[in-house]
PDB file of N, CA and C in Angstrom:
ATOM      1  N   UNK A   1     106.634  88.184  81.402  1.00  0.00           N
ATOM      2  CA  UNK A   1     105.336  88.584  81.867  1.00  0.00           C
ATOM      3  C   UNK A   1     104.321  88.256  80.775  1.00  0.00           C
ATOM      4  N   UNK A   2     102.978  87.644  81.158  1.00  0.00           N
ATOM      5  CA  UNK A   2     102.064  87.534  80.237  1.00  0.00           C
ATOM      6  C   UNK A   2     101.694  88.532  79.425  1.00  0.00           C
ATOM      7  N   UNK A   3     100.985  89.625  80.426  1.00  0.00           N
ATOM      8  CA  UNK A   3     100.382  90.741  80.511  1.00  0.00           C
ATOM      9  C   UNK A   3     100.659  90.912  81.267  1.00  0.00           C
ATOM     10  N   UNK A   4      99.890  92.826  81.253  1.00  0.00           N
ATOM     11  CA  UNK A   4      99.733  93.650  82.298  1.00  0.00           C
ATOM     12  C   UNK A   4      98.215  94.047  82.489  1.00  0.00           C
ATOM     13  N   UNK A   5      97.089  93.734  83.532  1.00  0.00           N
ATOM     14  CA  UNK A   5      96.092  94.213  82.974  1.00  0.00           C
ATOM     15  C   UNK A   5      95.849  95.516  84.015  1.00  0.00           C
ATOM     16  N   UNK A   6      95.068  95.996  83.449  1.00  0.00           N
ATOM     17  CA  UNK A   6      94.776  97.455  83.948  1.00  0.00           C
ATOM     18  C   UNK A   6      93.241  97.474  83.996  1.00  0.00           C
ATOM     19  N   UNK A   7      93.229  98.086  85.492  1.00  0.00           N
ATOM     20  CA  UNK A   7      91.649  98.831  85.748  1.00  0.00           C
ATOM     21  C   UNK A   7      91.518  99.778  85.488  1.00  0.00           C
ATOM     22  N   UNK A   8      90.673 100.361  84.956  1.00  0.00           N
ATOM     23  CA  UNK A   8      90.352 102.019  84.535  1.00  0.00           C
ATOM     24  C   UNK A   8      88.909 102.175  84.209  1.00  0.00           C
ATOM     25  N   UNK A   9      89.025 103.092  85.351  1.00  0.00           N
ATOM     26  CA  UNK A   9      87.535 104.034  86.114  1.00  0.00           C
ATOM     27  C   UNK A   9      86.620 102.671  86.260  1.00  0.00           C
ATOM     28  N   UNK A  10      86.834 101.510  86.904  1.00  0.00           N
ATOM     29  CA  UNK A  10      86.194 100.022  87.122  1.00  0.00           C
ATOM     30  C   UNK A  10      85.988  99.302  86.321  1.00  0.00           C
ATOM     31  N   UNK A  11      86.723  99.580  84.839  1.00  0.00           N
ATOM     32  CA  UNK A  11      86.746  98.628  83.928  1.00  0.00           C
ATOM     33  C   UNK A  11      87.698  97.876  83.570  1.00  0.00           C
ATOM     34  N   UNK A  12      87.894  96.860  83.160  1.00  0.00           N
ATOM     35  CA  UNK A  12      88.779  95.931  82.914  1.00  0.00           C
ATOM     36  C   UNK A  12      89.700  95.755  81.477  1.00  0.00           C
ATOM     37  N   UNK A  13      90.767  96.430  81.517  1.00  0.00           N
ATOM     38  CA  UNK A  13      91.348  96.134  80.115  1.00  0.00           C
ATOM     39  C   UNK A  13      92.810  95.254  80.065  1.00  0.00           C
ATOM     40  N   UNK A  14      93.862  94.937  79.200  1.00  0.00           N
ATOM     41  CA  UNK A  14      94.849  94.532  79.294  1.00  0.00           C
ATOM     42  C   UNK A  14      95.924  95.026  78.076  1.00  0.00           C
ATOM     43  N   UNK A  15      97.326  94.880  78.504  1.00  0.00           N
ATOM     44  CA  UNK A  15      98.126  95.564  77.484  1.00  0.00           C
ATOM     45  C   UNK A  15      99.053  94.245  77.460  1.00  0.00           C
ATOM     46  N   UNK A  16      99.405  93.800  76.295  1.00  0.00           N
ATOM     47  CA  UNK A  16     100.451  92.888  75.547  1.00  0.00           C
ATOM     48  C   UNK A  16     101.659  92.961  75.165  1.00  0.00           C
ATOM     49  N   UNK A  17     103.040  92.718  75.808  1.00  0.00           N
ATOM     50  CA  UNK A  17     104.202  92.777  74.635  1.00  0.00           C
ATOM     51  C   UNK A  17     104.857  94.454  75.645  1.00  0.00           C
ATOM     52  N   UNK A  18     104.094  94.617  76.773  1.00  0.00           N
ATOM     53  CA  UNK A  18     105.085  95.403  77.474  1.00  0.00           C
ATOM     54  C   UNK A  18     105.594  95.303  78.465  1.00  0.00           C
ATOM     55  N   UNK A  19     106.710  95.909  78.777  1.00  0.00           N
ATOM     56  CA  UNK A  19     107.334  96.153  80.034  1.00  0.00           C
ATOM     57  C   UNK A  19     106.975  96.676  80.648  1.00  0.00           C
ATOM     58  N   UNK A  20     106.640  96.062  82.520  1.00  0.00           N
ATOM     59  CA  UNK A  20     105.893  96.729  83.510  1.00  0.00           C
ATOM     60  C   UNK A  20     106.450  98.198  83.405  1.00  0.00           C
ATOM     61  N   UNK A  21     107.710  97.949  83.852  1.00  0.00           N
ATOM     62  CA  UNK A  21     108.353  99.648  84.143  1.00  0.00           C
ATOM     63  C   UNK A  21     108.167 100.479  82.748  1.00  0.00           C
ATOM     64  N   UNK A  22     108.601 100.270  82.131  1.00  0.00           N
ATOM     65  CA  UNK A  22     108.584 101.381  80.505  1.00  0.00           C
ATOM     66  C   UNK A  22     106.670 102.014  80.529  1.00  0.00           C
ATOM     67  N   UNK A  23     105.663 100.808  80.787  1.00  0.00           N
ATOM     68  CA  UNK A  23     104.651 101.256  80.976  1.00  0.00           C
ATOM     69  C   UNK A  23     104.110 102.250  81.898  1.00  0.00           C
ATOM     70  N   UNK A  24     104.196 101.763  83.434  1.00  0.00           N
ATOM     71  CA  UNK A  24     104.841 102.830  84.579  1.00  0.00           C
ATOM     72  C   UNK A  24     105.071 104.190  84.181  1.00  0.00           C
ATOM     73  N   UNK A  25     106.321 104.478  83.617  1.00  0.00           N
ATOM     74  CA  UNK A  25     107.542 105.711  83.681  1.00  0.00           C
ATOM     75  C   UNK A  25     106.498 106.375  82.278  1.00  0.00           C
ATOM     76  N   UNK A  26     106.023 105.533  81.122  1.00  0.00           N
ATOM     77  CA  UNK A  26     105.290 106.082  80.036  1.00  0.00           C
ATOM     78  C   UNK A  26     103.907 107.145  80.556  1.00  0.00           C
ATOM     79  N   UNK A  27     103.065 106.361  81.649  1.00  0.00           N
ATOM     80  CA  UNK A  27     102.387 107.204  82.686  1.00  0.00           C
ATOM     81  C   UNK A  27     102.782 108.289  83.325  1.00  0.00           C
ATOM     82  N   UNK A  28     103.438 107.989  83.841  1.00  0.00           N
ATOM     83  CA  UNK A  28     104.021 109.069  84.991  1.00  0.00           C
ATOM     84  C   UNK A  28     104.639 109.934  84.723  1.00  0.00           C
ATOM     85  N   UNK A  29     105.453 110.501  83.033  1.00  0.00           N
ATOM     86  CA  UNK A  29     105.564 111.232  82.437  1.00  0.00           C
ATOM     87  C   UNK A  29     104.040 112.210  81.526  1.00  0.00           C
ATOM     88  N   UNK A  30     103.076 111.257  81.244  1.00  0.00           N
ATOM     89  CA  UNK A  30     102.399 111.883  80.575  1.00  0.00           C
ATOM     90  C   UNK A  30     101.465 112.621  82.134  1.00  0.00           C
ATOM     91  N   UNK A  31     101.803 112.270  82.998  1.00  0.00           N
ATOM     92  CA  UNK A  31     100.487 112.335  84.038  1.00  0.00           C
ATOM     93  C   UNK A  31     101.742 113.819  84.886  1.00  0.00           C
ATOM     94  N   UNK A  32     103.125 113.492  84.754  1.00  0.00           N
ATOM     95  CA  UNK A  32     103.966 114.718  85.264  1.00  0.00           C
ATOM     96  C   UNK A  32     103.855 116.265  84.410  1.00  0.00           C
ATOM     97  N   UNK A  33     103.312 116.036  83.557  1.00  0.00           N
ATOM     98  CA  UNK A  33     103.695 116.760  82.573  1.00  0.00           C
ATOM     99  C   UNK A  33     102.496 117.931  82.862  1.00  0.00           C
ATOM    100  N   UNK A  34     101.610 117.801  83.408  1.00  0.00           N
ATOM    101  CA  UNK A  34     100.240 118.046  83.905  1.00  0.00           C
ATOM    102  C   UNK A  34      99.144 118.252  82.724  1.00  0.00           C
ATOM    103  N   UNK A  35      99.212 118.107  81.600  1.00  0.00           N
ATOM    104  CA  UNK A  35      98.472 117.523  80.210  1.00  0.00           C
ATOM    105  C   UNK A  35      97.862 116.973  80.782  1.00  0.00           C
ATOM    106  N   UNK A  36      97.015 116.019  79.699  1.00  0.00           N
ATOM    107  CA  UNK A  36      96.339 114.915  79.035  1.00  0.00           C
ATOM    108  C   UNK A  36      97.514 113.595  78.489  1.00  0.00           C
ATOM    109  N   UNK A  37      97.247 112.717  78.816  1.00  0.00           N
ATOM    110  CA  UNK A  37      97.798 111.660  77.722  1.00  0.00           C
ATOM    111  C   UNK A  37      96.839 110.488  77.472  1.00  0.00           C
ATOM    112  N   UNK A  38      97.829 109.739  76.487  1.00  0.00           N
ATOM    113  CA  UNK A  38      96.503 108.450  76.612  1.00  0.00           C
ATOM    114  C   UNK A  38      97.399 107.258  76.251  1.00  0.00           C
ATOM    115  N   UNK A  39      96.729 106.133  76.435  1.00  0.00           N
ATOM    116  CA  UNK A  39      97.382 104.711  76.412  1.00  0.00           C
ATOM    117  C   UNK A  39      96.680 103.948  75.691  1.00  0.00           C
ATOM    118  N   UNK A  40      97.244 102.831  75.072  1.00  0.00           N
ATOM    119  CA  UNK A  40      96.408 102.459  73.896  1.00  0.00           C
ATOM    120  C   UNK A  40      96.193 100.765  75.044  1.00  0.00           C
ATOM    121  N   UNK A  41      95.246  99.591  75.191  1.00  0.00           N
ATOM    122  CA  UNK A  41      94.793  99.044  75.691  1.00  0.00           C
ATOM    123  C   UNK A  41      94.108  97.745  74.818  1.00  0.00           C
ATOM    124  N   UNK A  42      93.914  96.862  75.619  1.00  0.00           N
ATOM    125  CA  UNK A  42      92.850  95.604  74.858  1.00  0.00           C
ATOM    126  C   UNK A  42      92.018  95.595  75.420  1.00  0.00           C
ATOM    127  N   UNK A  43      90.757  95.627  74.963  1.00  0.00           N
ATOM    128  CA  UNK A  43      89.516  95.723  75.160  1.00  0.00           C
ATOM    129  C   UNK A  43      88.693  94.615  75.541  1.00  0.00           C
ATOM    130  N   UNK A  44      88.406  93.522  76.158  1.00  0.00           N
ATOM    131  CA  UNK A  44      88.126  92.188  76.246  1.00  0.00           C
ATOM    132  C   UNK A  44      88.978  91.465  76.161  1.00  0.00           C
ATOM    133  N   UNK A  45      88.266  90.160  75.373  1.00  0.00           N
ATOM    134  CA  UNK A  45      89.147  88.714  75.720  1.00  0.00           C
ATOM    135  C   UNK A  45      88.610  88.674  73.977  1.00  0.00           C
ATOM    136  N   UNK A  46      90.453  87.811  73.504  1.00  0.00           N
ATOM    137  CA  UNK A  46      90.292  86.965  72.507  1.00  0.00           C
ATOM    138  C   UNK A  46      91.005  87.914  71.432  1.00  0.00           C
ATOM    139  N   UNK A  47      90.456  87.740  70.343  1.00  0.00           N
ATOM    140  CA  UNK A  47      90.897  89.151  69.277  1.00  0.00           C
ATOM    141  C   UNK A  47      91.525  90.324  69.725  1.00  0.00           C
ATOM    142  N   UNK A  48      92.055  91.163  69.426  1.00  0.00           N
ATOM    143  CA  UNK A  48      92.487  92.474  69.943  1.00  0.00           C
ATOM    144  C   UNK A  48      91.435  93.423  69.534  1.00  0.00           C
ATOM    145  N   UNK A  49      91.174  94.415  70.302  1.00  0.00           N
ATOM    146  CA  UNK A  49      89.872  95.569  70.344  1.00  0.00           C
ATOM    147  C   UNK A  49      90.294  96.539  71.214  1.00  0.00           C
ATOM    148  N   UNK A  50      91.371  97.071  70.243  1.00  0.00           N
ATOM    149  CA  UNK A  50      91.858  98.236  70.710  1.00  0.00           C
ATOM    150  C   UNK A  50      91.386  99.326  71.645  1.00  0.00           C
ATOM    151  N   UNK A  51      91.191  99.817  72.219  1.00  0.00           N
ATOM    152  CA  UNK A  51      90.804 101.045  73.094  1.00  0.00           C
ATOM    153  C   UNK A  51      91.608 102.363  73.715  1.00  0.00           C
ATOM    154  N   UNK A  52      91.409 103.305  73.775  1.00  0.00           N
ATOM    155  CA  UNK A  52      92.531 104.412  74.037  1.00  0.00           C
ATOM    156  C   UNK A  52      91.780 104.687  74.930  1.00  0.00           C
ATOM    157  N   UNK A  53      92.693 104.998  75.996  1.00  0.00           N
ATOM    158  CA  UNK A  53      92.541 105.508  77.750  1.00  0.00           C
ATOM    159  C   UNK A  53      92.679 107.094  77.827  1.00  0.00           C
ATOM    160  N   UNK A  54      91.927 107.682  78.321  1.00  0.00           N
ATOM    161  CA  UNK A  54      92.680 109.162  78.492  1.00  0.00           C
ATOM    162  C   UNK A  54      93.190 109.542  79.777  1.00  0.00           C
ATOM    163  N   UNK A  55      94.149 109.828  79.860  1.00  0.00           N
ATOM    164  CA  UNK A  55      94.930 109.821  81.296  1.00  0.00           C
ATOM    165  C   UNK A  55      95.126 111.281  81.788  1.00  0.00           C
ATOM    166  N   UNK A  56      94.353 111.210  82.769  1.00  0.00           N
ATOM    167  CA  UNK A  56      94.232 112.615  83.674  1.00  0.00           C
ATOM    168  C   UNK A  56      94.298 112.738  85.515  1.00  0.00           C
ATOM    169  N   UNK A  57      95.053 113.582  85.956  1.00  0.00           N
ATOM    170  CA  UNK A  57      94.717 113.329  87.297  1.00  0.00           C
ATOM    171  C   UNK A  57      93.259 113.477  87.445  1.00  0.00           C
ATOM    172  N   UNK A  58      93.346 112.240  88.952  1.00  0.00           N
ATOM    173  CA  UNK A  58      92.606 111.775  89.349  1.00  0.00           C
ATOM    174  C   UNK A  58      91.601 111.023  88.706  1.00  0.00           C
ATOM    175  N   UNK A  59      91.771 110.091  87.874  1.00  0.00           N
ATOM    176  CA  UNK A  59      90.928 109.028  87.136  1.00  0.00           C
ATOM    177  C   UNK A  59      91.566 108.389  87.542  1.00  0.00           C
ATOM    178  N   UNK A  60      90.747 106.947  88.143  1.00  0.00           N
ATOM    179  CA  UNK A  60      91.495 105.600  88.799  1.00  0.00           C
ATOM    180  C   UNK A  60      91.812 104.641  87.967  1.00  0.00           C
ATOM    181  N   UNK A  61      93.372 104.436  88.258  1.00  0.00           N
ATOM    182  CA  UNK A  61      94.234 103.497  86.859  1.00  0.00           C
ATOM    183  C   UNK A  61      94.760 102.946  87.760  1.00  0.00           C
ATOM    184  N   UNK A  62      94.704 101.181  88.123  1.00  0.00           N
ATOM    185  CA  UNK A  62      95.580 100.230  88.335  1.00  0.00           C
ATOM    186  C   UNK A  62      96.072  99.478  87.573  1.00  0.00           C
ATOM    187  N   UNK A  63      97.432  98.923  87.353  1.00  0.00           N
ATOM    188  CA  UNK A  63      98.369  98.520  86.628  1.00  0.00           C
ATOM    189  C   UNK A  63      98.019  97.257  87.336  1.00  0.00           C
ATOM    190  N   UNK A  64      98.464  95.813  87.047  1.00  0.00           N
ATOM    191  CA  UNK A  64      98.580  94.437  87.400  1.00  0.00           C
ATOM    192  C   UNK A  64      99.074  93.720  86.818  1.00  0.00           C
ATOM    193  N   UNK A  65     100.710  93.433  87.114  1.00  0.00           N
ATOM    194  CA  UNK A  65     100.998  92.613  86.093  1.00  0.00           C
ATOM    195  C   UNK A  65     101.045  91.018  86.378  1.00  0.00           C
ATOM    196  N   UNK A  66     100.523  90.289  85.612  1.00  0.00           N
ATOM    197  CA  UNK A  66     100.168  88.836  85.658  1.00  0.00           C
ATOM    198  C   UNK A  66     101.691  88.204  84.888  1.00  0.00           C
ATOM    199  N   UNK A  67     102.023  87.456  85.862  1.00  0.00           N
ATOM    200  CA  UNK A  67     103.248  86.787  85.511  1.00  0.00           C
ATOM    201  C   UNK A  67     103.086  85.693  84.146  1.00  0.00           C
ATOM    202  N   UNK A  68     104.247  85.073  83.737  1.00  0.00           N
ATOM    203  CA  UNK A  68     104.099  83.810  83.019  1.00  0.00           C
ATOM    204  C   UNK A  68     103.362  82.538  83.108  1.00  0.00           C
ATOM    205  N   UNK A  69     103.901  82.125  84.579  1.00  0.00           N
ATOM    206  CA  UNK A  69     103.441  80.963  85.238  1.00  0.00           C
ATOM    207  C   UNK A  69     101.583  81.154  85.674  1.00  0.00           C
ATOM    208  N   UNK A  70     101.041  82.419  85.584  1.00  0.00           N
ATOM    209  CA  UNK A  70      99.335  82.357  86.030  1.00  0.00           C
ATOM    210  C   UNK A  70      98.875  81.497  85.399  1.00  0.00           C
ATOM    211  N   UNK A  71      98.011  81.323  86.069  1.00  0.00           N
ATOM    212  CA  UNK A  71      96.889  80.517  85.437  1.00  0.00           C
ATOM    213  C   UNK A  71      95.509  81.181  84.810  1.00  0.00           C
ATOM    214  N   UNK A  72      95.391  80.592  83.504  1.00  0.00           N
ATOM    215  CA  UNK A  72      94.261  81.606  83.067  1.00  0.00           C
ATOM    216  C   UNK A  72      92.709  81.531  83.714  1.00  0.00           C
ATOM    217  N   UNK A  73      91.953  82.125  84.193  1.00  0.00           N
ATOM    218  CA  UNK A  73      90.496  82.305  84.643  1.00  0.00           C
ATOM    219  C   UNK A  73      89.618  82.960  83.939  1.00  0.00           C
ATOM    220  N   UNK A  74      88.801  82.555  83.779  1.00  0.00           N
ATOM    221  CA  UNK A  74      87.056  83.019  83.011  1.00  0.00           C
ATOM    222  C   UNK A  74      87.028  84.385  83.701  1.00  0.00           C
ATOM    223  N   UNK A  75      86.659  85.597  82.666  1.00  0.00           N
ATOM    224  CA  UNK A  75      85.618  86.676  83.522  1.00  0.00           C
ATOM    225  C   UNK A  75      85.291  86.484  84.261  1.00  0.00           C
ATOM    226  N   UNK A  76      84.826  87.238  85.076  1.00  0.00           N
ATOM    227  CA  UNK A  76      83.635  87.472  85.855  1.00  0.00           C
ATOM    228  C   UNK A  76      84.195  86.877  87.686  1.00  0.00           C
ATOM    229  N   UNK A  77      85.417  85.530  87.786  1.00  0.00           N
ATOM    230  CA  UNK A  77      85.257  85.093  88.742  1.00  0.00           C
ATOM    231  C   UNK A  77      85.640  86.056  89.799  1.00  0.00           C
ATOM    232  N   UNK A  78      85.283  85.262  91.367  1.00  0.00           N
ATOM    233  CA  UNK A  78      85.639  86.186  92.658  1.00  0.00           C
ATOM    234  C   UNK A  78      86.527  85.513  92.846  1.00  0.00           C
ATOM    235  N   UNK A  79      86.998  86.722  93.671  1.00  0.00           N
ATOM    236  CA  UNK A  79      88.629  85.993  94.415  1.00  0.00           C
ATOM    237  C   UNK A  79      88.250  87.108  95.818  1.00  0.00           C
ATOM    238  N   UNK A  80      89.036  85.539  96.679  1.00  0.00           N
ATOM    239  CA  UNK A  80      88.999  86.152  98.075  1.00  0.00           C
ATOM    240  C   UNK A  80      90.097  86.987  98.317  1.00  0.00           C
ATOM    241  N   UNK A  81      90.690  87.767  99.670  1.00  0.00           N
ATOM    242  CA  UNK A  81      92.182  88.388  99.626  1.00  0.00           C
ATOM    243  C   UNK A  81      93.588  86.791  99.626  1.00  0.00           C
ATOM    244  N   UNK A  82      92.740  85.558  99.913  1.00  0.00           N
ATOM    245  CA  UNK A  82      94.079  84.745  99.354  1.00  0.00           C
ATOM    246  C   UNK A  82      94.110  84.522  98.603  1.00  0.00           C
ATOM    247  N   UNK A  83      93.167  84.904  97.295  1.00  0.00           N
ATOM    248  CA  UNK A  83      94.124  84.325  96.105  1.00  0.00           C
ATOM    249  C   UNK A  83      92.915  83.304  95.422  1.00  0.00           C
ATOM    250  N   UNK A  84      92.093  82.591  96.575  1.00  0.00           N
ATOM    251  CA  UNK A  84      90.890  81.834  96.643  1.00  0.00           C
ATOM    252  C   UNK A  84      90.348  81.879  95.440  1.00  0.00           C
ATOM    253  N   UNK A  85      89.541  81.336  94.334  1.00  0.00           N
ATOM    254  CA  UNK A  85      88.344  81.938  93.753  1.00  0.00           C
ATOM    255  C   UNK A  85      86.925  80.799  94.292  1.00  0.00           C
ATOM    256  N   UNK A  86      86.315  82.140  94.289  1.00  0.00           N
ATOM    257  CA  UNK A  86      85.147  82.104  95.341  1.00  0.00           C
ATOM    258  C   UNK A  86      84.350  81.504  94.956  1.00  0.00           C
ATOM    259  N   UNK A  87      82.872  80.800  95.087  1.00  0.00           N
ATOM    260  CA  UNK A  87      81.872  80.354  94.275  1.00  0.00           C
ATOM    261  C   UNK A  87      80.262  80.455  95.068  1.00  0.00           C
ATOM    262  N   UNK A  88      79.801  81.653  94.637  1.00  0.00           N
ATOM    263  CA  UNK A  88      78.886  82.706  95.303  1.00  0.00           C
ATOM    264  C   UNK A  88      77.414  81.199  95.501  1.00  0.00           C
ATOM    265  N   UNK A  89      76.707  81.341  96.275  1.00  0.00           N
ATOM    266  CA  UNK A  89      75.385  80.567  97.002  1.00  0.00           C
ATOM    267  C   UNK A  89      74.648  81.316  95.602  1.00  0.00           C
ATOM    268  N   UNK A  90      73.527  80.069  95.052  1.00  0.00           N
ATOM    269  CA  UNK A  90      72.841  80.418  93.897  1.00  0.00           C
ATOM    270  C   UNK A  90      71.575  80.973  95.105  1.00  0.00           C
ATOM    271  N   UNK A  91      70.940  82.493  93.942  1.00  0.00           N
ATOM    272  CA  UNK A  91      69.365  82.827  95.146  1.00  0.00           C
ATOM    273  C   UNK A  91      68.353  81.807  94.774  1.00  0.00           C
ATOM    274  N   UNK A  92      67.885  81.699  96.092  1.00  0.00           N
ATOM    275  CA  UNK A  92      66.649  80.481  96.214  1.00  0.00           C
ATOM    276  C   UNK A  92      66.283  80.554  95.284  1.00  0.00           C
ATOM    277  N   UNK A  93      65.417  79.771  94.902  1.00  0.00           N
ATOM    278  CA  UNK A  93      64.296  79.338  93.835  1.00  0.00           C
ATOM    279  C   UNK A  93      62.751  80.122  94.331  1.00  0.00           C
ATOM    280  N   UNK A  94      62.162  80.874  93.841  1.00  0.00           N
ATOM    281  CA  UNK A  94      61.263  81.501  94.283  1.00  0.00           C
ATOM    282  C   UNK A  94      60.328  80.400  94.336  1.00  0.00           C
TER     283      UNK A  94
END
């Protein structure tokens, strides 16, 4: 696996050098436990820029793990539900 990247509360981060499941079960223990926990994260693109997550019910956390074989893409692009990436109509020219 490349990565895993993760959404949290609509932001975009990624984690390196783990296992989907160990990551998973690492959650779902700190989130069973009915505590607080937290996860440590990459913060952007390029350098590492650490960031710590605080993990609580009901804060929205998606996991995604991006295989070997992906292909890498720029920020920002759209993707349709196939997979598509999109390329939005520029607004008129006033």
């Amino acid at each position: 696996m490349k990565r895993i990247d993760i959404i949290y509360g609509g932001e975009h981060y990624s984690v390196g050098g783990r296992d989907l499941e160990s990551l998973r079960a690492e959650i779902e223990e700190q989130l069973a436990s009915g505590g607080v926990g937290w996860i440590t994260v990459n913060d952007g693109e390029g350098a590492p820029r650490w960031a710590h997550l605080m993990l609580t019910p009901g804060v929205s956390l998606a996991i995604i793990p991006i295989p070997d074989d992906a292909p890498e893409v720029a920020g920002g692009s759209l993707w349709n539900p196939d997979g598509d990436e999109m390329h939005p109509e520029a607004p008129p020219e006033p």
